[in-house]
PDB file of C-alpha atoms in Angstrom:
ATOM      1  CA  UNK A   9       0.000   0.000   0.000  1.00 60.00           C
ATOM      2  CA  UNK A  10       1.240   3.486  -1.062  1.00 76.00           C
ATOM      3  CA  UNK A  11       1.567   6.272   1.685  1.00 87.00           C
ATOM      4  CA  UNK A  12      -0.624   9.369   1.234  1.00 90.00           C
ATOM      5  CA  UNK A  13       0.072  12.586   2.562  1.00 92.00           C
ATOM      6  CA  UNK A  14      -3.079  15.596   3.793  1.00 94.00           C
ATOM      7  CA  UNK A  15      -2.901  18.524   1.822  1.00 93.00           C
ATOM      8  CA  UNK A  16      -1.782  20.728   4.989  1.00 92.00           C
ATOM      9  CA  UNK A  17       1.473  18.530   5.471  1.00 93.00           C
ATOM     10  CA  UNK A  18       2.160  18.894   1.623  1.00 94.00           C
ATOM     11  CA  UNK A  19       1.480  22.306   1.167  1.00 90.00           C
ATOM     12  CA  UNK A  20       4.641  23.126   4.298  1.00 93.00           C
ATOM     13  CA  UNK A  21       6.461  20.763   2.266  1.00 91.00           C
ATOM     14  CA  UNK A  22       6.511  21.920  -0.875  1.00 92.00           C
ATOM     15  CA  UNK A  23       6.412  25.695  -0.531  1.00 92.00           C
ATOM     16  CA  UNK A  24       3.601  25.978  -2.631  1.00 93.00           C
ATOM     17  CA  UNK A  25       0.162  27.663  -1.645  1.00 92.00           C
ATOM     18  CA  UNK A  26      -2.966  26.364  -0.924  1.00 92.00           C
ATOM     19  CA  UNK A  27      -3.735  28.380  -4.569  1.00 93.00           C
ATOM     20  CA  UNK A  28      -0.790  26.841  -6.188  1.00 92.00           C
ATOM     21  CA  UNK A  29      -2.012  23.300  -5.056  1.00 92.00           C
ATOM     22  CA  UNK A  30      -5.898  23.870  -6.221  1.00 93.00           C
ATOM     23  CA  UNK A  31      -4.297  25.256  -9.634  1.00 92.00           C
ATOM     24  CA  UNK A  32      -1.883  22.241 -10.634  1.00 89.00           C
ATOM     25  CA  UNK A  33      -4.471  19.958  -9.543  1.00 91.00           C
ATOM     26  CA  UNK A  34      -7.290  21.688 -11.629  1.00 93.00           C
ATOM     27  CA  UNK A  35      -4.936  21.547 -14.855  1.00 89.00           C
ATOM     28  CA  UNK A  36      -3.861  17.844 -13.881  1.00 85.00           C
ATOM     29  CA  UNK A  37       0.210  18.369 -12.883  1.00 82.00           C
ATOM     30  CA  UNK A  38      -0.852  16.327  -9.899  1.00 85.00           C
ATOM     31  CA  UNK A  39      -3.712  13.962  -9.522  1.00 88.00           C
ATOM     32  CA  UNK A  40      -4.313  13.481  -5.715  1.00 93.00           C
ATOM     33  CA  UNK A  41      -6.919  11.180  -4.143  1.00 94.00           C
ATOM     34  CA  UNK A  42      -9.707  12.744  -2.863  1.00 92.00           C
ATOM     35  CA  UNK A  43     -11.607  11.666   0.736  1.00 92.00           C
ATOM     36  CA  UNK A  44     -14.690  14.279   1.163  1.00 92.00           C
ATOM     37  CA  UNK A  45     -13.239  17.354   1.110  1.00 90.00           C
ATOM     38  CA  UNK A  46      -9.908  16.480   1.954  1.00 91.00           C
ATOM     39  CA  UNK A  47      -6.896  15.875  -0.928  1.00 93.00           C
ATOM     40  CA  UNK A  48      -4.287  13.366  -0.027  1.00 95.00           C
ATOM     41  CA  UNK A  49      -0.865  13.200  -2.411  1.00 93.00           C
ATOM     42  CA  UNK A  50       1.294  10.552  -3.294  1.00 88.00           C
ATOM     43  CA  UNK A  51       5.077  10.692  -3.316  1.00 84.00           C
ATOM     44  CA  UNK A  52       5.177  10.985  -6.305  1.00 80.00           C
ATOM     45  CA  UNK A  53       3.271  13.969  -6.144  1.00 85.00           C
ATOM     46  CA  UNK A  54       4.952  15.452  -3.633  1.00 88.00           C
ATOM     47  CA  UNK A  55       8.473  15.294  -5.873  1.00 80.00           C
ATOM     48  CA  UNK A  56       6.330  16.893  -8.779  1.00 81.00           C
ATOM     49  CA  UNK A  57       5.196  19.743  -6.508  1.00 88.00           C
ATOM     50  CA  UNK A  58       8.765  20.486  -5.007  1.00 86.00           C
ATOM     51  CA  UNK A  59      10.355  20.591  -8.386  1.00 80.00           C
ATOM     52  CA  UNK A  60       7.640  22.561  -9.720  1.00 85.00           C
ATOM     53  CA  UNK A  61       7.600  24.837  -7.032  1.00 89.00           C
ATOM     54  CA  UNK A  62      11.867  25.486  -7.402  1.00 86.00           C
ATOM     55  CA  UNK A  63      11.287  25.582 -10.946  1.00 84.00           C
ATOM     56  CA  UNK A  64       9.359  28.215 -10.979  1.00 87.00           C
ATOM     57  CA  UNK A  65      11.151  30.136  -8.417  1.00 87.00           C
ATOM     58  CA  UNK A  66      14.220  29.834 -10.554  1.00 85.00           C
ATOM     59  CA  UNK A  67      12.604  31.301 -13.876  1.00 87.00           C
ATOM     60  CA  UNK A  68      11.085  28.159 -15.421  1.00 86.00           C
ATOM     61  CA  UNK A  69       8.043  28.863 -17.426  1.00 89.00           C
ATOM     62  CA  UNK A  70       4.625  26.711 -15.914  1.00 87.00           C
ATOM     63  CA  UNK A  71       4.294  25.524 -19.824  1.00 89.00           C
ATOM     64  CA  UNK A  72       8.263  24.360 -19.703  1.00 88.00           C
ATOM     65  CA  UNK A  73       7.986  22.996 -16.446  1.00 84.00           C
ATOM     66  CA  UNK A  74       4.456  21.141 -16.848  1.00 83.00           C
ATOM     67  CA  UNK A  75       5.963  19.603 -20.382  1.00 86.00           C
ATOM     68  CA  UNK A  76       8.923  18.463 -18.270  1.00 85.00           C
ATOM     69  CA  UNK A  77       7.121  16.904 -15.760  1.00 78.00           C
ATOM     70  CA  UNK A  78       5.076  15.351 -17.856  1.00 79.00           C
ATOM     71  CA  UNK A  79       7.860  13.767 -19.745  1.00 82.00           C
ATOM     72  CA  UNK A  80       9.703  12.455 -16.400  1.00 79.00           C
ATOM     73  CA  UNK A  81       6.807  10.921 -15.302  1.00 75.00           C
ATOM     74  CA  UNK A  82       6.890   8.589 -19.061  1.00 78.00           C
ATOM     75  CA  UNK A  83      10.438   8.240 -18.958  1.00 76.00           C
ATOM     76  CA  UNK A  84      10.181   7.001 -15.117  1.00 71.00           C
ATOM     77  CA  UNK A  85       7.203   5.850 -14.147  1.00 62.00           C
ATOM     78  CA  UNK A  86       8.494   4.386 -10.786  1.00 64.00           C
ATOM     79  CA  UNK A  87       8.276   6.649  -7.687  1.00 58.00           C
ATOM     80  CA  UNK A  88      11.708   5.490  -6.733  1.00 55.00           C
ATOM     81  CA  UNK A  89      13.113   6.585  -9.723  1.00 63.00           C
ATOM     82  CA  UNK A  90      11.992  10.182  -9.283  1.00 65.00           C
ATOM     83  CA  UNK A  91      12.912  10.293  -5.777  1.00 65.00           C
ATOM     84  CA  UNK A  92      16.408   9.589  -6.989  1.00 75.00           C
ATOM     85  CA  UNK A  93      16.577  13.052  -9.518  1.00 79.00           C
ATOM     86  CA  UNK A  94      18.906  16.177  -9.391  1.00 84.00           C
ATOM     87  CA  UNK A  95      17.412  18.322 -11.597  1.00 83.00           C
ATOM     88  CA  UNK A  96      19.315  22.116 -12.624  1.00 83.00           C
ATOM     89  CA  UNK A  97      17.833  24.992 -14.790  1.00 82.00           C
ATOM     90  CA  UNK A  98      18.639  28.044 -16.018  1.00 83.00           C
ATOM     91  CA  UNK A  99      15.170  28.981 -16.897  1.00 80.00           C
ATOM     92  CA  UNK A 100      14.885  28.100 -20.061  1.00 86.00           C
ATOM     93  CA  UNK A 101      15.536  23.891 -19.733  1.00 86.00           C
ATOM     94  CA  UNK A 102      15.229  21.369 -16.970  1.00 86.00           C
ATOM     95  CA  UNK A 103      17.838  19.629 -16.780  1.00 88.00           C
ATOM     96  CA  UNK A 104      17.920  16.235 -14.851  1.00 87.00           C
ATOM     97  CA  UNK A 105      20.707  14.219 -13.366  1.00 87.00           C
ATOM     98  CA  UNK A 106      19.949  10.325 -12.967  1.00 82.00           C
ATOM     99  CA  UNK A 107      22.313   7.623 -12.357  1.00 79.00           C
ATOM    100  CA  UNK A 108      25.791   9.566 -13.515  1.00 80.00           C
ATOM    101  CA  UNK A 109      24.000  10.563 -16.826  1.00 84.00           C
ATOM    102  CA  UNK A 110      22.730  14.538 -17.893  1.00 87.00           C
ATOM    103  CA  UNK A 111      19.494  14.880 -19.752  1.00 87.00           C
ATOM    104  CA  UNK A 112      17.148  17.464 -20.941  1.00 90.00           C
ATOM    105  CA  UNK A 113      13.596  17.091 -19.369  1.00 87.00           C
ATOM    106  CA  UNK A 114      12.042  19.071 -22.331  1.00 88.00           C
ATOM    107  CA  UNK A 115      14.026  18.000 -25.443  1.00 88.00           C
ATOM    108  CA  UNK A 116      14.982  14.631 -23.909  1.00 85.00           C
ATOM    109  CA  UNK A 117      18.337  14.989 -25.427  1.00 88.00           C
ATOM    110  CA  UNK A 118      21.598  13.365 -23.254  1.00 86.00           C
ATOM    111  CA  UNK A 119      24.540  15.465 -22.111  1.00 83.00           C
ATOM    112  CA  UNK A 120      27.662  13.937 -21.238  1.00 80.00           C
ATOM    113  CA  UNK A 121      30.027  15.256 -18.364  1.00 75.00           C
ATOM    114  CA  UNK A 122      33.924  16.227 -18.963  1.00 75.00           C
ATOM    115  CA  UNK A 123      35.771  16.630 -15.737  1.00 77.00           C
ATOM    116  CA  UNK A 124      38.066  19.089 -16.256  1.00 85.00           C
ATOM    117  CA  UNK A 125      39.349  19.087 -12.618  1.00 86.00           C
ATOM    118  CA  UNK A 126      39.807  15.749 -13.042  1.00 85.00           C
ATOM    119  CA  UNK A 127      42.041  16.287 -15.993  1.00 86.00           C
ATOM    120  CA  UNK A 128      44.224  18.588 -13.482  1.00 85.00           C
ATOM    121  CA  UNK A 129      44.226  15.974 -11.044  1.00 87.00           C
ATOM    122  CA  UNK A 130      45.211  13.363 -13.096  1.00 87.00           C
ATOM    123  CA  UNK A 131      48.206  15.478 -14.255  1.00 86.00           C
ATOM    124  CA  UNK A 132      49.228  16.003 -10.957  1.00 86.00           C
ATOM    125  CA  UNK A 133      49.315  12.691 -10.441  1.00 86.00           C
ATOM    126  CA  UNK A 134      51.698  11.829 -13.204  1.00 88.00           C
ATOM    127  CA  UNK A 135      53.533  14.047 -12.295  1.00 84.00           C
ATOM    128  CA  UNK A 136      54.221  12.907  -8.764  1.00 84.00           C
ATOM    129  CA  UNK A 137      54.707   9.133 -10.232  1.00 83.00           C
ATOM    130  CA  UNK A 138      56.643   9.531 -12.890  1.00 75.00           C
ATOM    131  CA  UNK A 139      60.197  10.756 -12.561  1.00 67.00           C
ATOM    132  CA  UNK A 140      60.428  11.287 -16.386  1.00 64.00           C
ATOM    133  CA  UNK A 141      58.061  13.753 -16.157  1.00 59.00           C
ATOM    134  CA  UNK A 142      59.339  17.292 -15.427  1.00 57.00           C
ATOM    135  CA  UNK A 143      57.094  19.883 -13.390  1.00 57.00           C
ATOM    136  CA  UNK A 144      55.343  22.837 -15.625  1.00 56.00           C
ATOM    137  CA  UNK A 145      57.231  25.817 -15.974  1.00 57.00           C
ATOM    138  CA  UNK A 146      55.281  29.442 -16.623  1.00 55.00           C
ATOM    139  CA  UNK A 147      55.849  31.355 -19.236  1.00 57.00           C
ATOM    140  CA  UNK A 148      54.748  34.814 -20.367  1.00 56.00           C
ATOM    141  CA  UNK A 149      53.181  34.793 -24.271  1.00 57.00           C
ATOM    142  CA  UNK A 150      51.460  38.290 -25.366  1.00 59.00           C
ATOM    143  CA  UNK A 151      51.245  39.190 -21.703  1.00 54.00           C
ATOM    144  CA  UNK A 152      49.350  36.031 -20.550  1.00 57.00           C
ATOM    145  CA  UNK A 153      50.666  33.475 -18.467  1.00 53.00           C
ATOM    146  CA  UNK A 154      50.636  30.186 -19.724  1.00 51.00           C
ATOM    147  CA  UNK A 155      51.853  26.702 -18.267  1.00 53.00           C
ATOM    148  CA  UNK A 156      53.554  24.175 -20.347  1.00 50.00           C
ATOM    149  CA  UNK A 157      54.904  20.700 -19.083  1.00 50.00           C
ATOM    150  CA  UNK A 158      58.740  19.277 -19.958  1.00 48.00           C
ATOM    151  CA  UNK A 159      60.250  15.902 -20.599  1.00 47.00           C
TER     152      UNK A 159
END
C-alpha cells in the first residue's frame, strides 16, 4: 500500500500555496486522491510539486515545467526513480541528473560530463609518479601566463 500525505502537510512541504495546489491539480500536474473534502498526495506527487515549485522560483516557465514533468513521469514511471533526480535549470531547460548521466527534461536529449578538474588531477598525479616527467614551468606569451609541461 502506497503512503498518502493531507494537503496541509504537503502544502509546508513543498512551498507551494494552498492556490498553487488547487491550480496544478485543476490543470492535472498532480492527480491526488480525494476523501470528502480532503486531498491526499502521493510521493510521487509530492516530488512533482517540489520541483515545480523550485522551478518556478528559478525562472522556469509553468508551460516548460508542466511539459517536463510530464515527460519524467513517461520516462520514469516508478516513484523510486523520481525520488532519486537532481534536476538544474537556467530557466529556459530542466535539466535532470539520474544515475551519472545529464538529460534534458524538455528536449529529452543526453549530455555527457567532462571533468576538467579531473584532468588537473590526473596530471598532478603523473607528475608525482613519474620521474620522467618534469614539473610545468610558466611562461609569459602576449602578456598572458601560460603553463607548459617538460620531458
Amino acid at each position: 500500500m502506497k503512503k498518502i500525505y493531507p494537503t496541509n502537510l504537503v502544502w509546508k512541504l513543498t512551498g507551494a500555496t494552498l492556490n498553487q495546489l488547487k491550480y496544478w491539480v485543476r490543470i492535472n500536474l498532480v492527480f491526488p486522491r480525494r476523501d470528502g473534502k480532503s486531498s491526499f498526495y502521493s510521493f510521487k506527487d509530492i516530488v512533482k510539486l517540489r520541483v515545480l515549485v523550485s522551478l518556478r522560483k528559478n525562472g522556469l516557465s509553468l508551460q516548460k515545467v508542466r511539459e517536463g514533468i510530464k515527460n519524467l513521469s513517461v520516462m520514469l514511471p516508478d516513484d523510486e526513480h523520481i525520488s532519486r533526480l537532481i534536476i538544474y535549470t537556467d530557466g529556459m531547460d530542466m535539466i535532470v541528473f539520474e544515475k551519472g548521466k545529464y538529460f534534458s527534461a524538455l528536449t529529452k536529449q543526453r549530455y555527457f560530463r567532462f571533468d576538467t578538474e579531473q584532468i588537473g588531477s590526473e596530471i598532478i598525479n603523473l607528475q608525482e609518479t613519474d620521474n620522467t616527467l618534469a614539473k610545468t614551468k610558466d611562461i609569459s606569451r602576449n602578456g598572458k601566463a601560460m603553463s607548459i609541461l617538460h620531458r
